[in-house]
Short mmCIF file of C-alpha atoms in Angstrom, two decimals:
data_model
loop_
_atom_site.label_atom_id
_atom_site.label_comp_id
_atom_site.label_asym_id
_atom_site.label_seq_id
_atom_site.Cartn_x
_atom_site.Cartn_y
_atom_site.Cartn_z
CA UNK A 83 -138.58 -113.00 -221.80
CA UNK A 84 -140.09 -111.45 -224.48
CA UNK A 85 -140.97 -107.19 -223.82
CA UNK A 86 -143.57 -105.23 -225.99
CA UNK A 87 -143.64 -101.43 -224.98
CA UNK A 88 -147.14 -99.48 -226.08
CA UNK A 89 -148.94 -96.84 -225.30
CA UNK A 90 -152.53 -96.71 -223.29
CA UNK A 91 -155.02 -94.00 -224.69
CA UNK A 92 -153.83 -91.09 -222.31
CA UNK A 93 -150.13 -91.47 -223.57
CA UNK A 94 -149.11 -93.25 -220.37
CA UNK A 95 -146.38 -96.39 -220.88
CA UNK A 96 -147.50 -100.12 -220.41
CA UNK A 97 -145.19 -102.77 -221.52
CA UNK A 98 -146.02 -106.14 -221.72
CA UNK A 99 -143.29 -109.00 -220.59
CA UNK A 100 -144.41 -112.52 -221.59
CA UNK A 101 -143.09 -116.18 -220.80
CA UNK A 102 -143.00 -116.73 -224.64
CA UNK A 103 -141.19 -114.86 -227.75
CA UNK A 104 -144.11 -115.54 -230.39
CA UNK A 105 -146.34 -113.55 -228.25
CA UNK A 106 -147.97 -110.93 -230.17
CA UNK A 107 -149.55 -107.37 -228.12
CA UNK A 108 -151.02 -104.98 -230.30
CA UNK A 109 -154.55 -104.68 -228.62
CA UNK A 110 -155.14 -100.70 -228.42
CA UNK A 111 -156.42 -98.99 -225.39
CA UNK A 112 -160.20 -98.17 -226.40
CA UNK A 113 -161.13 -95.88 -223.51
CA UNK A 114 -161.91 -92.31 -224.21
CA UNK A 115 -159.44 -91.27 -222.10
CA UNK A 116 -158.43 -87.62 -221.20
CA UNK A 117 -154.45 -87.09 -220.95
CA UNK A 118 -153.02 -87.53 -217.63
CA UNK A 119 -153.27 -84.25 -215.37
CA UNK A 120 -151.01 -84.57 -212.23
CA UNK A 121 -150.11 -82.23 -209.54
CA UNK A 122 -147.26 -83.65 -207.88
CA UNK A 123 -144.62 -81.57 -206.07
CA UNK A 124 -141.52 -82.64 -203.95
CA UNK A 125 -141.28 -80.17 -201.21
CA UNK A 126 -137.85 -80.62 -198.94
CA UNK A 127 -138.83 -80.55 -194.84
CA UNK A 128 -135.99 -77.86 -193.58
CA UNK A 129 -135.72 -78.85 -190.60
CA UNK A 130 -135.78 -82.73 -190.52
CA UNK A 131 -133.67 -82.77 -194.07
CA UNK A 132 -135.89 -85.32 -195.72
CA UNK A 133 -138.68 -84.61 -198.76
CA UNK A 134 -142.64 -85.00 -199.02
CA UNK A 135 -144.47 -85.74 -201.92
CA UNK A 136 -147.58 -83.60 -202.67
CA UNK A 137 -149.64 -85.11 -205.01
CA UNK A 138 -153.11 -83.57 -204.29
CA UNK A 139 -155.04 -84.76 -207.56
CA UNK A 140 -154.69 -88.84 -205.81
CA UNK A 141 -157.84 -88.23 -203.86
CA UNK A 142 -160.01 -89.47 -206.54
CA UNK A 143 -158.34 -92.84 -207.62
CA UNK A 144 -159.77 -95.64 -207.51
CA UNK A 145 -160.98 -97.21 -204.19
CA UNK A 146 -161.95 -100.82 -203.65
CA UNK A 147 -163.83 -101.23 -206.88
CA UNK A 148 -165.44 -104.57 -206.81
CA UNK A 149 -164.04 -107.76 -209.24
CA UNK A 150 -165.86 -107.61 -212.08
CA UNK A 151 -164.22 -103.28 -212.15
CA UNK A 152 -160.84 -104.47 -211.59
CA UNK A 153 -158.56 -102.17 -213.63
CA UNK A 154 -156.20 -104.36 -213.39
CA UNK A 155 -157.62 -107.58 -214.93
CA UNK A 156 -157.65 -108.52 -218.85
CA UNK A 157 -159.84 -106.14 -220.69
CA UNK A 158 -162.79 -108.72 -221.44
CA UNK A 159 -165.14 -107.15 -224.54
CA UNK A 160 -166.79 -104.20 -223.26
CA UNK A 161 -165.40 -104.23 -219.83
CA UNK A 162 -162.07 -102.22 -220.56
CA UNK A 163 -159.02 -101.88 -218.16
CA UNK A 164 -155.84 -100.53 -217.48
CA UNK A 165 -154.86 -103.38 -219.61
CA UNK A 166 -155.96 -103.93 -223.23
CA UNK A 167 -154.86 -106.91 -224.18
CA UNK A 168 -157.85 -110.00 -223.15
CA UNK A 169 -154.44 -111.75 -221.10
CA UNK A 170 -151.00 -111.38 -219.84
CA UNK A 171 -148.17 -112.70 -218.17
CA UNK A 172 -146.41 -110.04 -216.34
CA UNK A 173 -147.37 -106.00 -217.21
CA UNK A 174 -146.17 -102.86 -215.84
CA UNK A 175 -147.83 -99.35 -216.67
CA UNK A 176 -147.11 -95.80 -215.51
CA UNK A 177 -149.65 -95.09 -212.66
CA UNK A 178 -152.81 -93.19 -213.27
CA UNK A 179 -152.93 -91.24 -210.00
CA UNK A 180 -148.68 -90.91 -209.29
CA UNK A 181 -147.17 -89.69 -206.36
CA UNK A 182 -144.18 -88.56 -208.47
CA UNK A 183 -144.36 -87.83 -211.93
CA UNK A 184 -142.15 -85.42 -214.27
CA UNK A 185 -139.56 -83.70 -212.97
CA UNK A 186 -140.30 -85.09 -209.37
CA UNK A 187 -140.32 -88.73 -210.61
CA UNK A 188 -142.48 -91.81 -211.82
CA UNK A 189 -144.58 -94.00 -210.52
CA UNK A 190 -145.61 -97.54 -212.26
CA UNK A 191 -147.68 -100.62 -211.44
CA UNK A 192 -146.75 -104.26 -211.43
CA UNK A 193 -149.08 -106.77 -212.50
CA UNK A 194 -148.03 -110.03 -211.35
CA UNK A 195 -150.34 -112.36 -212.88
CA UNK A 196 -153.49 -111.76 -214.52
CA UNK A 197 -155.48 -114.41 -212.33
CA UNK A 198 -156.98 -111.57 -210.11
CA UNK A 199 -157.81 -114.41 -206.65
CA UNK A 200 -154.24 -115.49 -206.51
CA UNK A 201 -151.09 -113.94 -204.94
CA UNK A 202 -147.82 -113.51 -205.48
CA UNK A 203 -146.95 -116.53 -203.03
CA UNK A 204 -149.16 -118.73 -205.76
CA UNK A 205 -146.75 -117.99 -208.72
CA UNK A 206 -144.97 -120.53 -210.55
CA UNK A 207 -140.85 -120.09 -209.83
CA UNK A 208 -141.44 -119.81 -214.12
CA UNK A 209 -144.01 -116.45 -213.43
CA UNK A 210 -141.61 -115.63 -210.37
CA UNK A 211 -138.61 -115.30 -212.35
CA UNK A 212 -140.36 -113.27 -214.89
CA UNK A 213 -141.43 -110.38 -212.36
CA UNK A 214 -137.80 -110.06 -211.10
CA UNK A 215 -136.74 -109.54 -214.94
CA UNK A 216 -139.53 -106.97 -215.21
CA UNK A 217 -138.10 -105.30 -212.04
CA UNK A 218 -134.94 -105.55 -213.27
CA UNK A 219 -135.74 -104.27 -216.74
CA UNK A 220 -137.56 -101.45 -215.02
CA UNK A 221 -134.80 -100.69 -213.07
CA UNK A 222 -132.57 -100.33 -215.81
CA UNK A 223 -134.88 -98.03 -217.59
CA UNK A 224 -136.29 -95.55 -214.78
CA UNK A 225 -132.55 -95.13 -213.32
CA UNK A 226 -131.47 -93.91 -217.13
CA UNK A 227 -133.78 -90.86 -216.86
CA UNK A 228 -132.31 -87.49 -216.13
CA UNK A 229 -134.46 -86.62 -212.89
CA UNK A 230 -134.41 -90.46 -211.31
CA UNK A 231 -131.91 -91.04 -208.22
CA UNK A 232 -133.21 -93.62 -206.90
CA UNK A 233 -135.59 -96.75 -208.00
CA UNK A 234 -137.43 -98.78 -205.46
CA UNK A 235 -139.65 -101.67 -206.53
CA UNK A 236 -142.00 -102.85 -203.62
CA UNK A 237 -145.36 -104.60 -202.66
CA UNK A 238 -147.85 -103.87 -200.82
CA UNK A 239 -150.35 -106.53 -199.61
CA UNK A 240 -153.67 -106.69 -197.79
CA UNK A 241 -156.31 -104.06 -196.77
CA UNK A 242 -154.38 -103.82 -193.56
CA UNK A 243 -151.32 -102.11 -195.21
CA UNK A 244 -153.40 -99.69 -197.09
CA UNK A 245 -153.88 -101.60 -200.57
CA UNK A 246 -157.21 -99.95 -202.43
CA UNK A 247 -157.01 -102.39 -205.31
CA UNK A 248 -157.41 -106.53 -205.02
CA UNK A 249 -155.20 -107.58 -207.71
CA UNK A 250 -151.87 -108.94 -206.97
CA UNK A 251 -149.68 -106.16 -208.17
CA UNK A 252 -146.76 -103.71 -206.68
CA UNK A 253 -145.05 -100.86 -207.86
CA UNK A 254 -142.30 -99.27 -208.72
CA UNK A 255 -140.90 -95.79 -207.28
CA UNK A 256 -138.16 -93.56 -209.63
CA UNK A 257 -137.73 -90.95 -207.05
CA UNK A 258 -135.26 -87.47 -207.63
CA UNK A 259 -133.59 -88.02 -204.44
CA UNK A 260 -131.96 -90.10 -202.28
CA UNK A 261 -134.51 -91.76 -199.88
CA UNK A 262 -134.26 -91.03 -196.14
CA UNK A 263 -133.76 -94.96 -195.14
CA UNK A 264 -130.97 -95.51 -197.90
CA UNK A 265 -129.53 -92.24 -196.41
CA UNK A 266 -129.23 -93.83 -192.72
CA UNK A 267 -127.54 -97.21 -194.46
CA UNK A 268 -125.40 -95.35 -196.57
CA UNK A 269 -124.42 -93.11 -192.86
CA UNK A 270 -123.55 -96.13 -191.31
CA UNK A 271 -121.56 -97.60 -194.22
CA UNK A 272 -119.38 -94.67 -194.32
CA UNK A 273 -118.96 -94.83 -190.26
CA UNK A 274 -117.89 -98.30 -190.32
CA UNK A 275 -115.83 -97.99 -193.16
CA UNK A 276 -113.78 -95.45 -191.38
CA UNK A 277 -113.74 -97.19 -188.09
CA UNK A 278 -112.50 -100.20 -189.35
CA UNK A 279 -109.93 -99.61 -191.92
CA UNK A 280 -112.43 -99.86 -195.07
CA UNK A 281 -114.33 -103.27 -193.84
CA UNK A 282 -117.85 -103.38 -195.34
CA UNK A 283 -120.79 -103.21 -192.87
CA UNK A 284 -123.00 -105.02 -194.75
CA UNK A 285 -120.80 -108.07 -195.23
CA UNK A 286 -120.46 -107.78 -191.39
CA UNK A 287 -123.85 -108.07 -190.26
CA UNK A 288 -124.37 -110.92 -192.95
CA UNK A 289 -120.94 -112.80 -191.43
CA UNK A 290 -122.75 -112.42 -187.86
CA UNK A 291 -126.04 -113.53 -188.88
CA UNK A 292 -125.14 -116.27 -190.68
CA UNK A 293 -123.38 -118.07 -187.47
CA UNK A 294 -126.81 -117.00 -185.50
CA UNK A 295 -130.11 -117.90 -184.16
CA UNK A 296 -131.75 -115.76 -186.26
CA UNK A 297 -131.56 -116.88 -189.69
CA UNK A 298 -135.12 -118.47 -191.52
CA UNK A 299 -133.86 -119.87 -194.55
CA UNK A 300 -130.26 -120.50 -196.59
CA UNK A 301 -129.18 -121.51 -199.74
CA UNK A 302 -126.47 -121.51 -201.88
CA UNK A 303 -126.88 -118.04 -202.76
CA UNK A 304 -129.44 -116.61 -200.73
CA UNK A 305 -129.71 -116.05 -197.19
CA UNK A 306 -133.05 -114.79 -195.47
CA UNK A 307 -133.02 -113.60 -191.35
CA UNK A 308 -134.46 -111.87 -188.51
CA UNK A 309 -132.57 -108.60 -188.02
CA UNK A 310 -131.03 -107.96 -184.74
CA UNK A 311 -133.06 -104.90 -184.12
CA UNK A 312 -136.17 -105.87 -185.79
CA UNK A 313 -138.71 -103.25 -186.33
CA UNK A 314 -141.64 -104.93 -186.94
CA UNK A 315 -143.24 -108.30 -185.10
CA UNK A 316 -142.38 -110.65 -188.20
CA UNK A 317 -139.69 -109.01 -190.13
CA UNK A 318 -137.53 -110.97 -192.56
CA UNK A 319 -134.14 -109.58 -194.79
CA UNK A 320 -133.41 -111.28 -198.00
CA UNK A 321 -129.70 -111.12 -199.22
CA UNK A 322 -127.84 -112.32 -202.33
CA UNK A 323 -124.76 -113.99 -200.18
CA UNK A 324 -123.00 -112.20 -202.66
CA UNK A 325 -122.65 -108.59 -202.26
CA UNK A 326 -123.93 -106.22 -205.52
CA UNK A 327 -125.71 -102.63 -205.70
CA UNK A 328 -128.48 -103.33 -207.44
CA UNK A 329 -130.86 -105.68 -209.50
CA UNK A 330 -128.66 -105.16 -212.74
CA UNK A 331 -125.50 -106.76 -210.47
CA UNK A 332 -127.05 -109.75 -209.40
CA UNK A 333 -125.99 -112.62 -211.38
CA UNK A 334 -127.52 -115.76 -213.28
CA UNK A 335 -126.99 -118.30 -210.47
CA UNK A 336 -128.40 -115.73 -208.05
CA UNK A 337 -131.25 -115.03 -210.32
CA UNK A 338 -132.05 -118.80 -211.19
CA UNK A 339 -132.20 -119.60 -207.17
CA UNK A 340 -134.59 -116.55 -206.27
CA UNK A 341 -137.88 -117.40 -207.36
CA UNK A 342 -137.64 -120.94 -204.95
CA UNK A 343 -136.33 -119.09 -201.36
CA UNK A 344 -138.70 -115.72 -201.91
CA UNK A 345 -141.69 -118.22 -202.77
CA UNK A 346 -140.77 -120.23 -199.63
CA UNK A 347 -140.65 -117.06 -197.84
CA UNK A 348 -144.26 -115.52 -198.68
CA UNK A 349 -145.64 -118.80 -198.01
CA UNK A 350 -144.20 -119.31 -194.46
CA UNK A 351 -145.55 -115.90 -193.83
CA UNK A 352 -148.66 -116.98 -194.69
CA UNK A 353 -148.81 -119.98 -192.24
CA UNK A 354 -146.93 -117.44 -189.19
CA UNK A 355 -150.34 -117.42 -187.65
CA UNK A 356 -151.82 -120.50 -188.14
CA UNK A 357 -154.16 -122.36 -189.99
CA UNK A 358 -157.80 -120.77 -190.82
CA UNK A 359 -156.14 -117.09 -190.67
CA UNK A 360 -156.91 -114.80 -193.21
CA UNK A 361 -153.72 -113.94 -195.48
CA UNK A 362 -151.15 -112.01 -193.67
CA UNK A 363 -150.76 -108.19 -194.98
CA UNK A 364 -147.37 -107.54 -195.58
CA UNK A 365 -144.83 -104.98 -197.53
CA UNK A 366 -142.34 -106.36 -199.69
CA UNK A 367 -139.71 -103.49 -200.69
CA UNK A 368 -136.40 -104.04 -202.49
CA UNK A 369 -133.28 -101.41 -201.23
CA UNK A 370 -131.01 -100.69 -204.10
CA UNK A 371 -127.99 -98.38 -204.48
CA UNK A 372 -128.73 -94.66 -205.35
CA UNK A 373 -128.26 -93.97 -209.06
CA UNK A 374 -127.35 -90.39 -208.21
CA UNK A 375 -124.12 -88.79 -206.59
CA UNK A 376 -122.99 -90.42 -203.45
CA UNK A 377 -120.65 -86.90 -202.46
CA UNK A 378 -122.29 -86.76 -198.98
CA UNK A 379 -121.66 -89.76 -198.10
CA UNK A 380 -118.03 -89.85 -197.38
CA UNK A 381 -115.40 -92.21 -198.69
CA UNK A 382 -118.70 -94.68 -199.93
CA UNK A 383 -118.91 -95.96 -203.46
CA UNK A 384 -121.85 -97.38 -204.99
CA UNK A 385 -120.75 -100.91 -204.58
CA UNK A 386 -120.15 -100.57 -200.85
CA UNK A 387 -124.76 -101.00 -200.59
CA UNK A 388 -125.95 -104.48 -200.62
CA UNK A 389 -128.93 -105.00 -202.82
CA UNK A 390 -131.88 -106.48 -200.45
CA UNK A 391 -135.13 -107.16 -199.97
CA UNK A 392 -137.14 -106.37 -196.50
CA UNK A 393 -140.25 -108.50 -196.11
CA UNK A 394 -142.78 -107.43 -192.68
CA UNK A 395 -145.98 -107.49 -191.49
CA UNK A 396 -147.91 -105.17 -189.69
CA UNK A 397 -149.92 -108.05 -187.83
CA UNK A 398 -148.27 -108.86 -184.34
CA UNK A 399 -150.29 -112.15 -183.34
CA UNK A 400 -154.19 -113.42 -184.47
CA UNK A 401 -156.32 -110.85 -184.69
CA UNK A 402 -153.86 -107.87 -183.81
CA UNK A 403 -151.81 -105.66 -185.46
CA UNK A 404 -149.09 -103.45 -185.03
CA UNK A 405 -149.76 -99.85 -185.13
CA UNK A 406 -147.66 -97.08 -185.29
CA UNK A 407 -148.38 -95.05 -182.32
CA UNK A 408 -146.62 -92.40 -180.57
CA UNK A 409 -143.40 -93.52 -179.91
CA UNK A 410 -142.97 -94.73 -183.38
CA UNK A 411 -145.14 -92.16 -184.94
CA UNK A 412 -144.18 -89.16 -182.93
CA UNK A 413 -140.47 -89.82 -182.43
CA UNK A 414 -139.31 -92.59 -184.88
CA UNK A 415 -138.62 -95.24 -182.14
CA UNK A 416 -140.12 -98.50 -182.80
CA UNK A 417 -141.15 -101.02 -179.83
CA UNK A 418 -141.38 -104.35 -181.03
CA UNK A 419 -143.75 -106.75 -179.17
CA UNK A 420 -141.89 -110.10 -180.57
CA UNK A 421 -138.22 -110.92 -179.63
CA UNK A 422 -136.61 -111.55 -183.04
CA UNK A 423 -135.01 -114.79 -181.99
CA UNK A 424 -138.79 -115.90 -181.44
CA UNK A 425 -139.97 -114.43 -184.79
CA UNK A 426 -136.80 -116.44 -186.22
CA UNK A 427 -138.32 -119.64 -184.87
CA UNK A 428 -141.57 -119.24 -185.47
CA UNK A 429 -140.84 -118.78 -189.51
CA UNK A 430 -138.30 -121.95 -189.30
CA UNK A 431 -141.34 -123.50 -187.59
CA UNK A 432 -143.95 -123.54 -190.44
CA UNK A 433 -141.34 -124.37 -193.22
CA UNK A 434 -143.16 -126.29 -195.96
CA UNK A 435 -142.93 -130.28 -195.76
#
């Protein structure tokens, strides 16, 4: 992997990460661009304990622009882009309209693939492996800066889920605090810790899965599963059989085998619904260890979270998707329509010939 770090005319990052080392970036952003103005404010909700992020000034980003607007293709002569160079393997900018930015964070984009039809489930294991550097180099990076606690790297597919722009891409979130969800996993850590004379929780629920009904795909250092108490209708949890914190942890063997079970994985979720459907929406987010002080969380060191990946879809059957009404909505209780176990066999059903 090969990284070239530049600047685009506002003063906002991109850096380029490319398959080859004699590739050579030095196109220059050509837009007469103003510098970035953001507005974005953490404010702390008293009395449910968690944080919101105001970011007023995203109202006017961009919106469904068609293909030939893309801002995330290949600039192409006088059609310029968030990209300047006229190709690219893998890039990842700082986001033009962030939710965080400064003291209350970053926010950057991941390019996957310049070829602006295909997906991430059409990537080469060779392109694959490439992203999860760039996440990994990204991670290393936003975690080293003073107001980052936590970095989250995540997709989000299909016009279902909320996606305004085509292009295969996902992003990356440095926020200043610890997020609500790690919170709850790192709660539960510490509980069972206690309760059980220092036994991991994590490592538990991977011992019980693996010797269940549940589990969608396994290999020799991977395993992929229906949760117990999924939340959503299709709902799949990616784990590195061997337990580490974070992206940086994971090692060469674990790296090499990725790329071949996630692939597998998007493409089954493609095929959950059957042949003719339209391409299932779905979030893709990584959970990594807080970079930031772990003092509330009794008794738990950073190497007692288990690096994962949560795959879902907000589509429940043809046609019909899940929404978040007012159980979930209003209370945080979810109601899931499709027994796990079932969910479990439906993605062992369309595995690939």
């Amino acid at each position: 992997m090969k990284k070239t770090s530049t600047q685009l005319a506002d003063g906002r990052e991109l850096v380029y990460y490319d398959l080859r080392d004699d590739t050579v970036r030095d196109a220059v952003d050509q837009r007469p661009l103003d510098r970035t103005v953001t507005t974005s404010e953490v404010r702390r909700d008293e009395l449910l304990g968690d944080s919101v992020a105001i970011a007023s000034h995203r109202q006017g980003r961009t919106y469904h622009p068609p293909a030939d607007e893309c801002p995330l293709c290949p600039s192409d002569g006088e059609r310029l882009s968030e990209i300047p160079d006229s190709s690219y393997d893998v890039v990842v900018f700082q986001n033009r309209f962030p939710s965080l930015a400064g003291d209350s964070g970053r926010c950057e984009v991941v390019c996957f693939t310049s070829d602006h039809n295909a997906a991430f489930a059409d990537l080469t294991e060779e392109q694959a492996r490439l992203v999860l550097d760039a996440w990994t180099d990204r991670t290393s990076e936003l975690s080293s800066l003073p107001s980052v606690q936590q970095v989250f790297c995540f997709e989000n597919r299909g016009a279902e889920i909320g996606v305004t722009l085509g292009h295969p891409h996902g992003q990356i979130y440095a926020y200043p605090f610890t997020t609500p969800r790690t919170a709850l996993m790192l709660r539960s850590v510490a509980a069972h810790k206690d309760a059980t004379g220092g036994e991991n929780l994590f490592d538990a629920v991977l011992e019980r899965e693996l010797e269940g009904e549940r589990v969608v795909l396994e290999s020799e250092h991977w395993l992929a599963f229906v949760p117990y108490a999924a939340h959503w209708p299709y709902e799949v949890h990616l784990y590195p059989k061997h337990r580490v914190p974070d992206l940086l942890a994971l090692d060469e063997e674990a790296r090499s085998e990725f790329p071949k079970v996630y692939l597998e994985l998007l493409r089954r979720f493609d095929r959950i619904f059957g042949e003719g459907e339209p391409p299932t929406p779905y979030i893709a987010a990584w959970h990594q260890a807080p970079f930031g002080q772990l003092e509330d969380f009794e008794g738990v060191v950073r190497d007692d979270f288990a690096l994962h990946l949560e795959l879902f879809t907000i589509r429940r059957t043809s046609g019909k998707l899940k929404f978040l009404a007012g159980s979930e909505s209003g209370m945080n209780v979810f109601i899931n329509d499709v027994p796990p176990e079932r969910a479990a066999e439906r993605l062992r059903e369309v595995a690939s010939s």
